[in-house]
C-alpha positions as a LaTeX table, in Angstrom:
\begin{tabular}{lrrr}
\hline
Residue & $x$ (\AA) & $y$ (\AA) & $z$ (\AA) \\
\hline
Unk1 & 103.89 & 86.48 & 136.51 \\
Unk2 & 101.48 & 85.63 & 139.65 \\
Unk3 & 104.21 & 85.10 & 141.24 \\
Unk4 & 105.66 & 88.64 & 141.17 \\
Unk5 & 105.23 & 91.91 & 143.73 \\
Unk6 & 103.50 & 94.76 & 142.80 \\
Unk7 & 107.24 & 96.29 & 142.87 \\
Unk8 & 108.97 & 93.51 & 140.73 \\
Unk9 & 105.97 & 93.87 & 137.83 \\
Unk10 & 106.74 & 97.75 & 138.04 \\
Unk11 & 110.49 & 97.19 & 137.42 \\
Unk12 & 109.83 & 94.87 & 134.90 \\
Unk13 & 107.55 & 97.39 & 132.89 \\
Unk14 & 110.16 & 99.78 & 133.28 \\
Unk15 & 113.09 & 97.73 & 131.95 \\
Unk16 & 110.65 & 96.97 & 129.09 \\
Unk17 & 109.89 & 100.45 & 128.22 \\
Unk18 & 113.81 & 101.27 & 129.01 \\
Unk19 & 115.01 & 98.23 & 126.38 \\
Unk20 & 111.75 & 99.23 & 123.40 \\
Unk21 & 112.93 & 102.97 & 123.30 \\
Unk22 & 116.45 & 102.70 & 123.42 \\
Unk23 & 116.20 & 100.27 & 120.76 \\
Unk24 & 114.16 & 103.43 & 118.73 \\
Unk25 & 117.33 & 105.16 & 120.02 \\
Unk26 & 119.46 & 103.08 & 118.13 \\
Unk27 & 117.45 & 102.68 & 114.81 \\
Unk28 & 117.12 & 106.34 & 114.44 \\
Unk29 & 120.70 & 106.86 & 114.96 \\
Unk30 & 121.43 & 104.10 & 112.53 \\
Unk31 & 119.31 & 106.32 & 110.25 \\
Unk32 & 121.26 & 108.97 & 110.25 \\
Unk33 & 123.89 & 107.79 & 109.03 \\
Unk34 & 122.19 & 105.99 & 106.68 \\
Unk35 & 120.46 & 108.72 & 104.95 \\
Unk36 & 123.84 & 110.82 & 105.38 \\
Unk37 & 124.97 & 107.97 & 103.20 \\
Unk38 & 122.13 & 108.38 & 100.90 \\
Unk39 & 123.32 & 111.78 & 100.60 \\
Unk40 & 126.71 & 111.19 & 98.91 \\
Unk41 & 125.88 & 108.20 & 96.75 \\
Unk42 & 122.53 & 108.38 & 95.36 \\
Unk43 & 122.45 & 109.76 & 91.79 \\
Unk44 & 119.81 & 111.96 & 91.47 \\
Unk45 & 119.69 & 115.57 & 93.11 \\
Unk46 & 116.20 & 115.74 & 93.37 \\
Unk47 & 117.15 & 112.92 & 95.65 \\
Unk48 & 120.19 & 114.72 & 97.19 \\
Unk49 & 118.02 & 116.92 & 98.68 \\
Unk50 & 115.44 & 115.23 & 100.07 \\
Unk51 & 118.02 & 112.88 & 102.12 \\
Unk52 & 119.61 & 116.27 & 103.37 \\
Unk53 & 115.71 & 116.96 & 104.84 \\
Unk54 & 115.49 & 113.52 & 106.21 \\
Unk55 & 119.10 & 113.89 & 107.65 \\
Unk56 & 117.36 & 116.45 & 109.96 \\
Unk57 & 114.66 & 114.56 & 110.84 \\
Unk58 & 116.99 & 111.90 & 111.74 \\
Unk59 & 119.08 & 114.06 & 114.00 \\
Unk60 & 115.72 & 115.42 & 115.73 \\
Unk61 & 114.33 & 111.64 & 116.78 \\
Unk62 & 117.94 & 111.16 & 118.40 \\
Unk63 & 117.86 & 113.78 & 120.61 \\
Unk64 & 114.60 & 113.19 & 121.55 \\
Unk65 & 114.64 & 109.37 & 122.25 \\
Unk66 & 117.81 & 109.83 & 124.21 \\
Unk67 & 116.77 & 112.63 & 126.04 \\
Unk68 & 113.86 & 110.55 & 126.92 \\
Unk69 & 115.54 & 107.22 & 127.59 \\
Unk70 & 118.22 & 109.11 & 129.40 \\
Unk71 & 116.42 & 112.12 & 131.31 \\
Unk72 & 113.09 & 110.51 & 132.02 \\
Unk73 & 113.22 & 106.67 & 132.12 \\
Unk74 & 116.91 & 106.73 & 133.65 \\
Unk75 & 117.62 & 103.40 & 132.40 \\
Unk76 & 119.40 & 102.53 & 128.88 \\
Unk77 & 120.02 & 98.99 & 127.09 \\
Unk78 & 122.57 & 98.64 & 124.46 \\
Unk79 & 121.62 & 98.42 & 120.58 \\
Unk80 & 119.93 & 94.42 & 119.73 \\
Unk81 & 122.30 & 92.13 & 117.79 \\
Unk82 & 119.98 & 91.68 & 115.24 \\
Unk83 & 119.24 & 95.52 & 114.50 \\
Unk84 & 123.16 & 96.06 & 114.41 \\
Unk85 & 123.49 & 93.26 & 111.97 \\
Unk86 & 121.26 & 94.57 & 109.72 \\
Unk87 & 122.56 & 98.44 & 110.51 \\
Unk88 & 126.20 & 97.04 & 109.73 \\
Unk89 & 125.06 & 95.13 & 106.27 \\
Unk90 & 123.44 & 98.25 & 105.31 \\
Unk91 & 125.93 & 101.00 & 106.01 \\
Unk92 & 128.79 & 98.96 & 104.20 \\
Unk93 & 127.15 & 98.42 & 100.92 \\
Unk94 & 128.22 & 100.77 & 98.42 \\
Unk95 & 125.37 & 100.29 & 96.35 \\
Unk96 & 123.06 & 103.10 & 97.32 \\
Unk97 & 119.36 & 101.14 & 96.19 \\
Unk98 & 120.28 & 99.03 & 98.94 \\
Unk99 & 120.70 & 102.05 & 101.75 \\
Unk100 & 117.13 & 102.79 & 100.65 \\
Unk101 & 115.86 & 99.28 & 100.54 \\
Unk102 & 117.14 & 98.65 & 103.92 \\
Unk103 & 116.21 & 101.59 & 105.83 \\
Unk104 & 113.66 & 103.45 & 103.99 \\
Unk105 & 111.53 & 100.36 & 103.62 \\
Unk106 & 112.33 & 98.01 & 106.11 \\
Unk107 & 113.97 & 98.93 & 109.57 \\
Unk108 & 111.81 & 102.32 & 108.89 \\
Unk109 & 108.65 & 100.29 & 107.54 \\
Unk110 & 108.49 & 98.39 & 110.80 \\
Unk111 & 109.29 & 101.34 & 112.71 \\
Unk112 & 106.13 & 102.75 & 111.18 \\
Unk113 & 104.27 & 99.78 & 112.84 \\
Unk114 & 106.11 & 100.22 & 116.16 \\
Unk115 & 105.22 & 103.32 & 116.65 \\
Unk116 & 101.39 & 102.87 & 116.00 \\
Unk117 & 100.88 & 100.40 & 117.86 \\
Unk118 & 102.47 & 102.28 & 120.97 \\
Unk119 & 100.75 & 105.45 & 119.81 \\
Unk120 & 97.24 & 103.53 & 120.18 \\
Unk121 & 98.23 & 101.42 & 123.24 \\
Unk122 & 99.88 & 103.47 & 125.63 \\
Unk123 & 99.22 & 105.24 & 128.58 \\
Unk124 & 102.21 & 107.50 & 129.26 \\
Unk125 & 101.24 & 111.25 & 127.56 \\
Unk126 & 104.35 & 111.73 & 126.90 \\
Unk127 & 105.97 & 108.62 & 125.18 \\
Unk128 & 102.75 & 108.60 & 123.01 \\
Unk129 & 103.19 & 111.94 & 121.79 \\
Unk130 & 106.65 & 111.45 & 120.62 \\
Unk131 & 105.85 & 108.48 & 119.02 \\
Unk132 & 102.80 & 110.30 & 117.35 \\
Unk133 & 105.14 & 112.95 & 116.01 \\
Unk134 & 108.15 & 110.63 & 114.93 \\
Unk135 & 105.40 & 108.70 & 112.87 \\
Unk136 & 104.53 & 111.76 & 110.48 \\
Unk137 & 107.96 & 111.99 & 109.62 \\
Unk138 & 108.93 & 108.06 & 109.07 \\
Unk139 & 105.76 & 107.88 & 107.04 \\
Unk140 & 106.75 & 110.05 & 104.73 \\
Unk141 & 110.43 & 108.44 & 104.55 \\
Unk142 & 108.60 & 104.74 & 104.02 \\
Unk143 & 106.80 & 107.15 & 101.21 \\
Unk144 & 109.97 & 108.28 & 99.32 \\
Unk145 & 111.47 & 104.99 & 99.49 \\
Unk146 & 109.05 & 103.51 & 98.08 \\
Unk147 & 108.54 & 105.43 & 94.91 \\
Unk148 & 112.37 & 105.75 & 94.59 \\
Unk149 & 112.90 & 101.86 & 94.56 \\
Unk150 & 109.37 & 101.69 & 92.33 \\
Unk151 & 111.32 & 103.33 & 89.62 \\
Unk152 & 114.38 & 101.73 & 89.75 \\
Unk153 & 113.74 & 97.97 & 90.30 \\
Unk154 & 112.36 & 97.38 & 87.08 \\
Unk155 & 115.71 & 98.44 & 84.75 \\
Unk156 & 117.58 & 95.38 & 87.44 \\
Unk157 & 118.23 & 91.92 & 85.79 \\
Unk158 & 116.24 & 88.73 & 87.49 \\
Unk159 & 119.56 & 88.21 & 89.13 \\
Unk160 & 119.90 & 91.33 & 90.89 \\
Unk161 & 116.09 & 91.50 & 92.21 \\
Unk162 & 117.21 & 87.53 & 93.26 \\
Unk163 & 119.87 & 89.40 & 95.53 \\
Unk164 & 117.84 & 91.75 & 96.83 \\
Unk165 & 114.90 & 89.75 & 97.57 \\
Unk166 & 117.21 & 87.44 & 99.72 \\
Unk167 & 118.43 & 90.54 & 101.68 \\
Unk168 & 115.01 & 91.51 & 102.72 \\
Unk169 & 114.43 & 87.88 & 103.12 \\
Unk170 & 117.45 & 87.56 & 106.12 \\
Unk171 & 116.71 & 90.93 & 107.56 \\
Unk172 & 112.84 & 90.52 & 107.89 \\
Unk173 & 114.06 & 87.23 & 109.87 \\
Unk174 & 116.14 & 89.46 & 112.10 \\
Unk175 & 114.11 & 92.10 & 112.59 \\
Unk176 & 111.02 & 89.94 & 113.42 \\
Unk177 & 113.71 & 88.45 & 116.32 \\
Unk178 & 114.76 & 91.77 & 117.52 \\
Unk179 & 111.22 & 92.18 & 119.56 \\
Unk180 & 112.13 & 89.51 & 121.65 \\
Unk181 & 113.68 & 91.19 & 124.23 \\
Unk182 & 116.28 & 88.22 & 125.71 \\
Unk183 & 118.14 & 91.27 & 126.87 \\
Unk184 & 115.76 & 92.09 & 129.50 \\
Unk185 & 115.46 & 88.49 & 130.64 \\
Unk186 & 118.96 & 88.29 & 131.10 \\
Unk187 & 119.51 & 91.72 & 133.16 \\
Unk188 & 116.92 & 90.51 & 135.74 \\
Unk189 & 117.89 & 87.49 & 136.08 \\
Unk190 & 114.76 & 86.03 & 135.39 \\
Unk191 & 114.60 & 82.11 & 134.24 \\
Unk192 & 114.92 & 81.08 & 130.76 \\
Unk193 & 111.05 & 80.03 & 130.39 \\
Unk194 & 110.23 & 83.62 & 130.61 \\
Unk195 & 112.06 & 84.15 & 126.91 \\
Unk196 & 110.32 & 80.79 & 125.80 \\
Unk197 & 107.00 & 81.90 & 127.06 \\
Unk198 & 107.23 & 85.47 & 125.45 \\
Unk199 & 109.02 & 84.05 & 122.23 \\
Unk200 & 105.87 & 81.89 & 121.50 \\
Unk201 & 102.51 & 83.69 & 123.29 \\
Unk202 & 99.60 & 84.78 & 121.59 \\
Unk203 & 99.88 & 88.78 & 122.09 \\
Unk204 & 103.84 & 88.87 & 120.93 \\
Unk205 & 103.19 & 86.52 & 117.99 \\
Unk206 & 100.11 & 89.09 & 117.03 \\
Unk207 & 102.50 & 92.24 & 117.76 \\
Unk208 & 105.31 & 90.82 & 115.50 \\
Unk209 & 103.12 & 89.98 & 112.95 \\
Unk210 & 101.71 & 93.46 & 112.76 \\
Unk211 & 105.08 & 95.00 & 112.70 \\
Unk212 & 104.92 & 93.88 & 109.02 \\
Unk213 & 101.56 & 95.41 & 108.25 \\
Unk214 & 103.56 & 97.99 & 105.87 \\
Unk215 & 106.57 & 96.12 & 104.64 \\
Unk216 & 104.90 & 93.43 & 102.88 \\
Unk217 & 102.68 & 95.70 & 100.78 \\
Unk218 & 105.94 & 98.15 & 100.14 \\
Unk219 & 107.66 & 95.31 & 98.88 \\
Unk220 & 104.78 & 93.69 & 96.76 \\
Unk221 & 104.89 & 97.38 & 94.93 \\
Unk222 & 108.11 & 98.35 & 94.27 \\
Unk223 & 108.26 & 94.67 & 92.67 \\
Unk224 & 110.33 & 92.43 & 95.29 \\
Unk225 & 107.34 & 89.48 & 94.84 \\
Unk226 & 109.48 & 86.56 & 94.33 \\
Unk227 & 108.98 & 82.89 & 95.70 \\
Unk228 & 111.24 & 83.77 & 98.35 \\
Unk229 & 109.77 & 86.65 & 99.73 \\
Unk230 & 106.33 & 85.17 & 99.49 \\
Unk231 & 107.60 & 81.51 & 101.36 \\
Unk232 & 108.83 & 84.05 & 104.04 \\
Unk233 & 106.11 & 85.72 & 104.56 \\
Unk234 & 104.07 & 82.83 & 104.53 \\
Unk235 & 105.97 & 81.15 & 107.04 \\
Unk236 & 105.68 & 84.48 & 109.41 \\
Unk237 & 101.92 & 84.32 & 109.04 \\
Unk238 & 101.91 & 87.68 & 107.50 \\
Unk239 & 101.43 & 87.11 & 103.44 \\
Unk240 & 98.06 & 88.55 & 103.58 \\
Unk241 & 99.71 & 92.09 & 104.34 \\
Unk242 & 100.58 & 92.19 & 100.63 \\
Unk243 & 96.66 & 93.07 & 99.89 \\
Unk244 & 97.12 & 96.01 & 102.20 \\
Unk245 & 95.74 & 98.81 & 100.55 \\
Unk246 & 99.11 & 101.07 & 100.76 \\
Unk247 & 97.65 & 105.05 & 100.34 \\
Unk248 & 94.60 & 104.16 & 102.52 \\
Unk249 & 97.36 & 102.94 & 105.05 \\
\hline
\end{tabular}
C-alpha cells in the first residue's frame, strides 16, 4: 500500500465501494425474486401478504442501489460467485421454508450486518443514508423470518433439520468468502499477495466475523443448533454470537 499514489489509493477506494454496492445490488435483486417466490408457495395468507409488502421493499432497494452504483459511482462489478450460488440453490428449491431460511435469515441476516457497519463507518452522506434506510426495512424481514421458521421447525423430523442445518452450514461458508473481493484484485491488476494479505488481516477477519453478529443468534432460536452448525461456527470464530441477545439487537 506505501507503495501506491495518492491517485492509485483513490481508484482503489472507488473500485471497492463500486464492487461492495453492486454486490447489495445483486442481493436485493436476488430478493425479489425470492420473496416473489415466497409469494406463490408459502401456505399461509397471513404470510401471502406480508411477502407482497416485502416484494415492494425489494423493488425499492434495486432502484436505489443501481441508481447509485450506476448514476453516482459510475462503475459496476458483476454479481460474486458465491452470492449467485447460494441465490441459484435458493430460487430452485420448491420447498418454500427454505426460500425463507435462505434469504430471510441468512443472505438478509448478514446484510443486516453489512449495512451497520457501513452505516457507522462511513463518510459519504449519501451512501450512509441509504444504507440507514435499507436497514429498517431488512430488519424487519430478518424479524418475520425468524418467527415464521420458529414455528415451523419444530413439527420437522431430526432428518429434515439435519438437511437444513447443512444448507446453512455451506452457505455461511460462501457467504463469509463473498467479502473477499478477488474481483477487484483481478480488474486492477494488482499481484496475488494483495488477495492473500486481505484474505487473512486483522480488520477483514474482524469485519467477516461481525457479518454473523445476527445469523448465529437467528439460527440458535428458530432451533437450527446442531453439532454442525455449532463446529462451523466455531471454526469461523463466531460461536459466541449465539448469546446475542436478539430483541436488544
Amino acid at each position: 500500500w506505501n507503495k501506491m499514489s495518492d491517485a492509485e489509493l483513490a481508484e482503489l477506494r472507488l473500485h471497492l465501494e463500486a464492487w461492495r454496492f453492486s454486490q447489495f445490488m445483486h442481493g436485493e435483486q436476488g430478493a425479489l425474486i425470492c420473496t416473489a417466490k415466497i409469494v406463490q408457495t408459502v401456505p399461509d395468507l397471513d404470510s401471502k401478504y406480508y411477502a407482497a409488502t416485502q416484494v415492494i421493499d425489494e423493488a425499492r432497494h434495486v432502484e436505489v442501489y443501481s441508481r447509485y452504483v450506476h448514476e453516482k459511482l459510475e462503475l459496476s462489478y458483476p454479481l460474486n460467485p458465491n452470492l449467485r450460488s447460494l441465490l441459484n440453490d435458493m430460487i430452485s428449491d420448491s420447498r418454500w421454508d427454505m426460500t425463507y431460511l435462505g434469504m430471510q435469515v441468512l443472505v438478509e441476516g448478514l446484510a443486516l450486518a453489512a449495512f451497520g457497519f457501513i452505516r457507522n463507518m462511513a463518510t459519504e452522506p449519501l451512501g450512509k443514508a441509504i444504507n440507514a434506510y435499507v436497514m429498517q426495512d431488512e430488519a424487519r424481514h430478518v424479524m418475520f423470518g425468524r418467527l415464521a421458521l420458529r414455528d415451523y421447525y419444530p413439527q420437522l423430523t431430526a432428518a429434515e433439520r439435519d438437511e437444513r442445518e447443512e444448507f446453512c452450514v455451506e452457505a455461511c461458508y460462501r457467504m463469509r468468502d463473498r467479502f473477499l473481493g478477488e474481483e477487484i484484485w483481478e480488474r486492477l491488476g494488482l499481484p496475488a499477495e494483495v488477495a492473500e494479505y486481505v484474505a487473512t488481516s486483522e480488520q477483514q477477519r474482524t469485519f467477516r466475523s461481525y457479518l454473523f453478529m445476527r445469523i448465529v443468534p437467528v439460527l440458535k432460536d428458530i432451533g437450527l443448533w446442531g453439532p454442525r452448525i455449532t463446529k462451523a461456527f466455531g471454526d469461523m470464530g463466531v460461536l459466541e454470537f449465539g448469546d446475542t441477545d436478539l430483541d436488544d439487537e
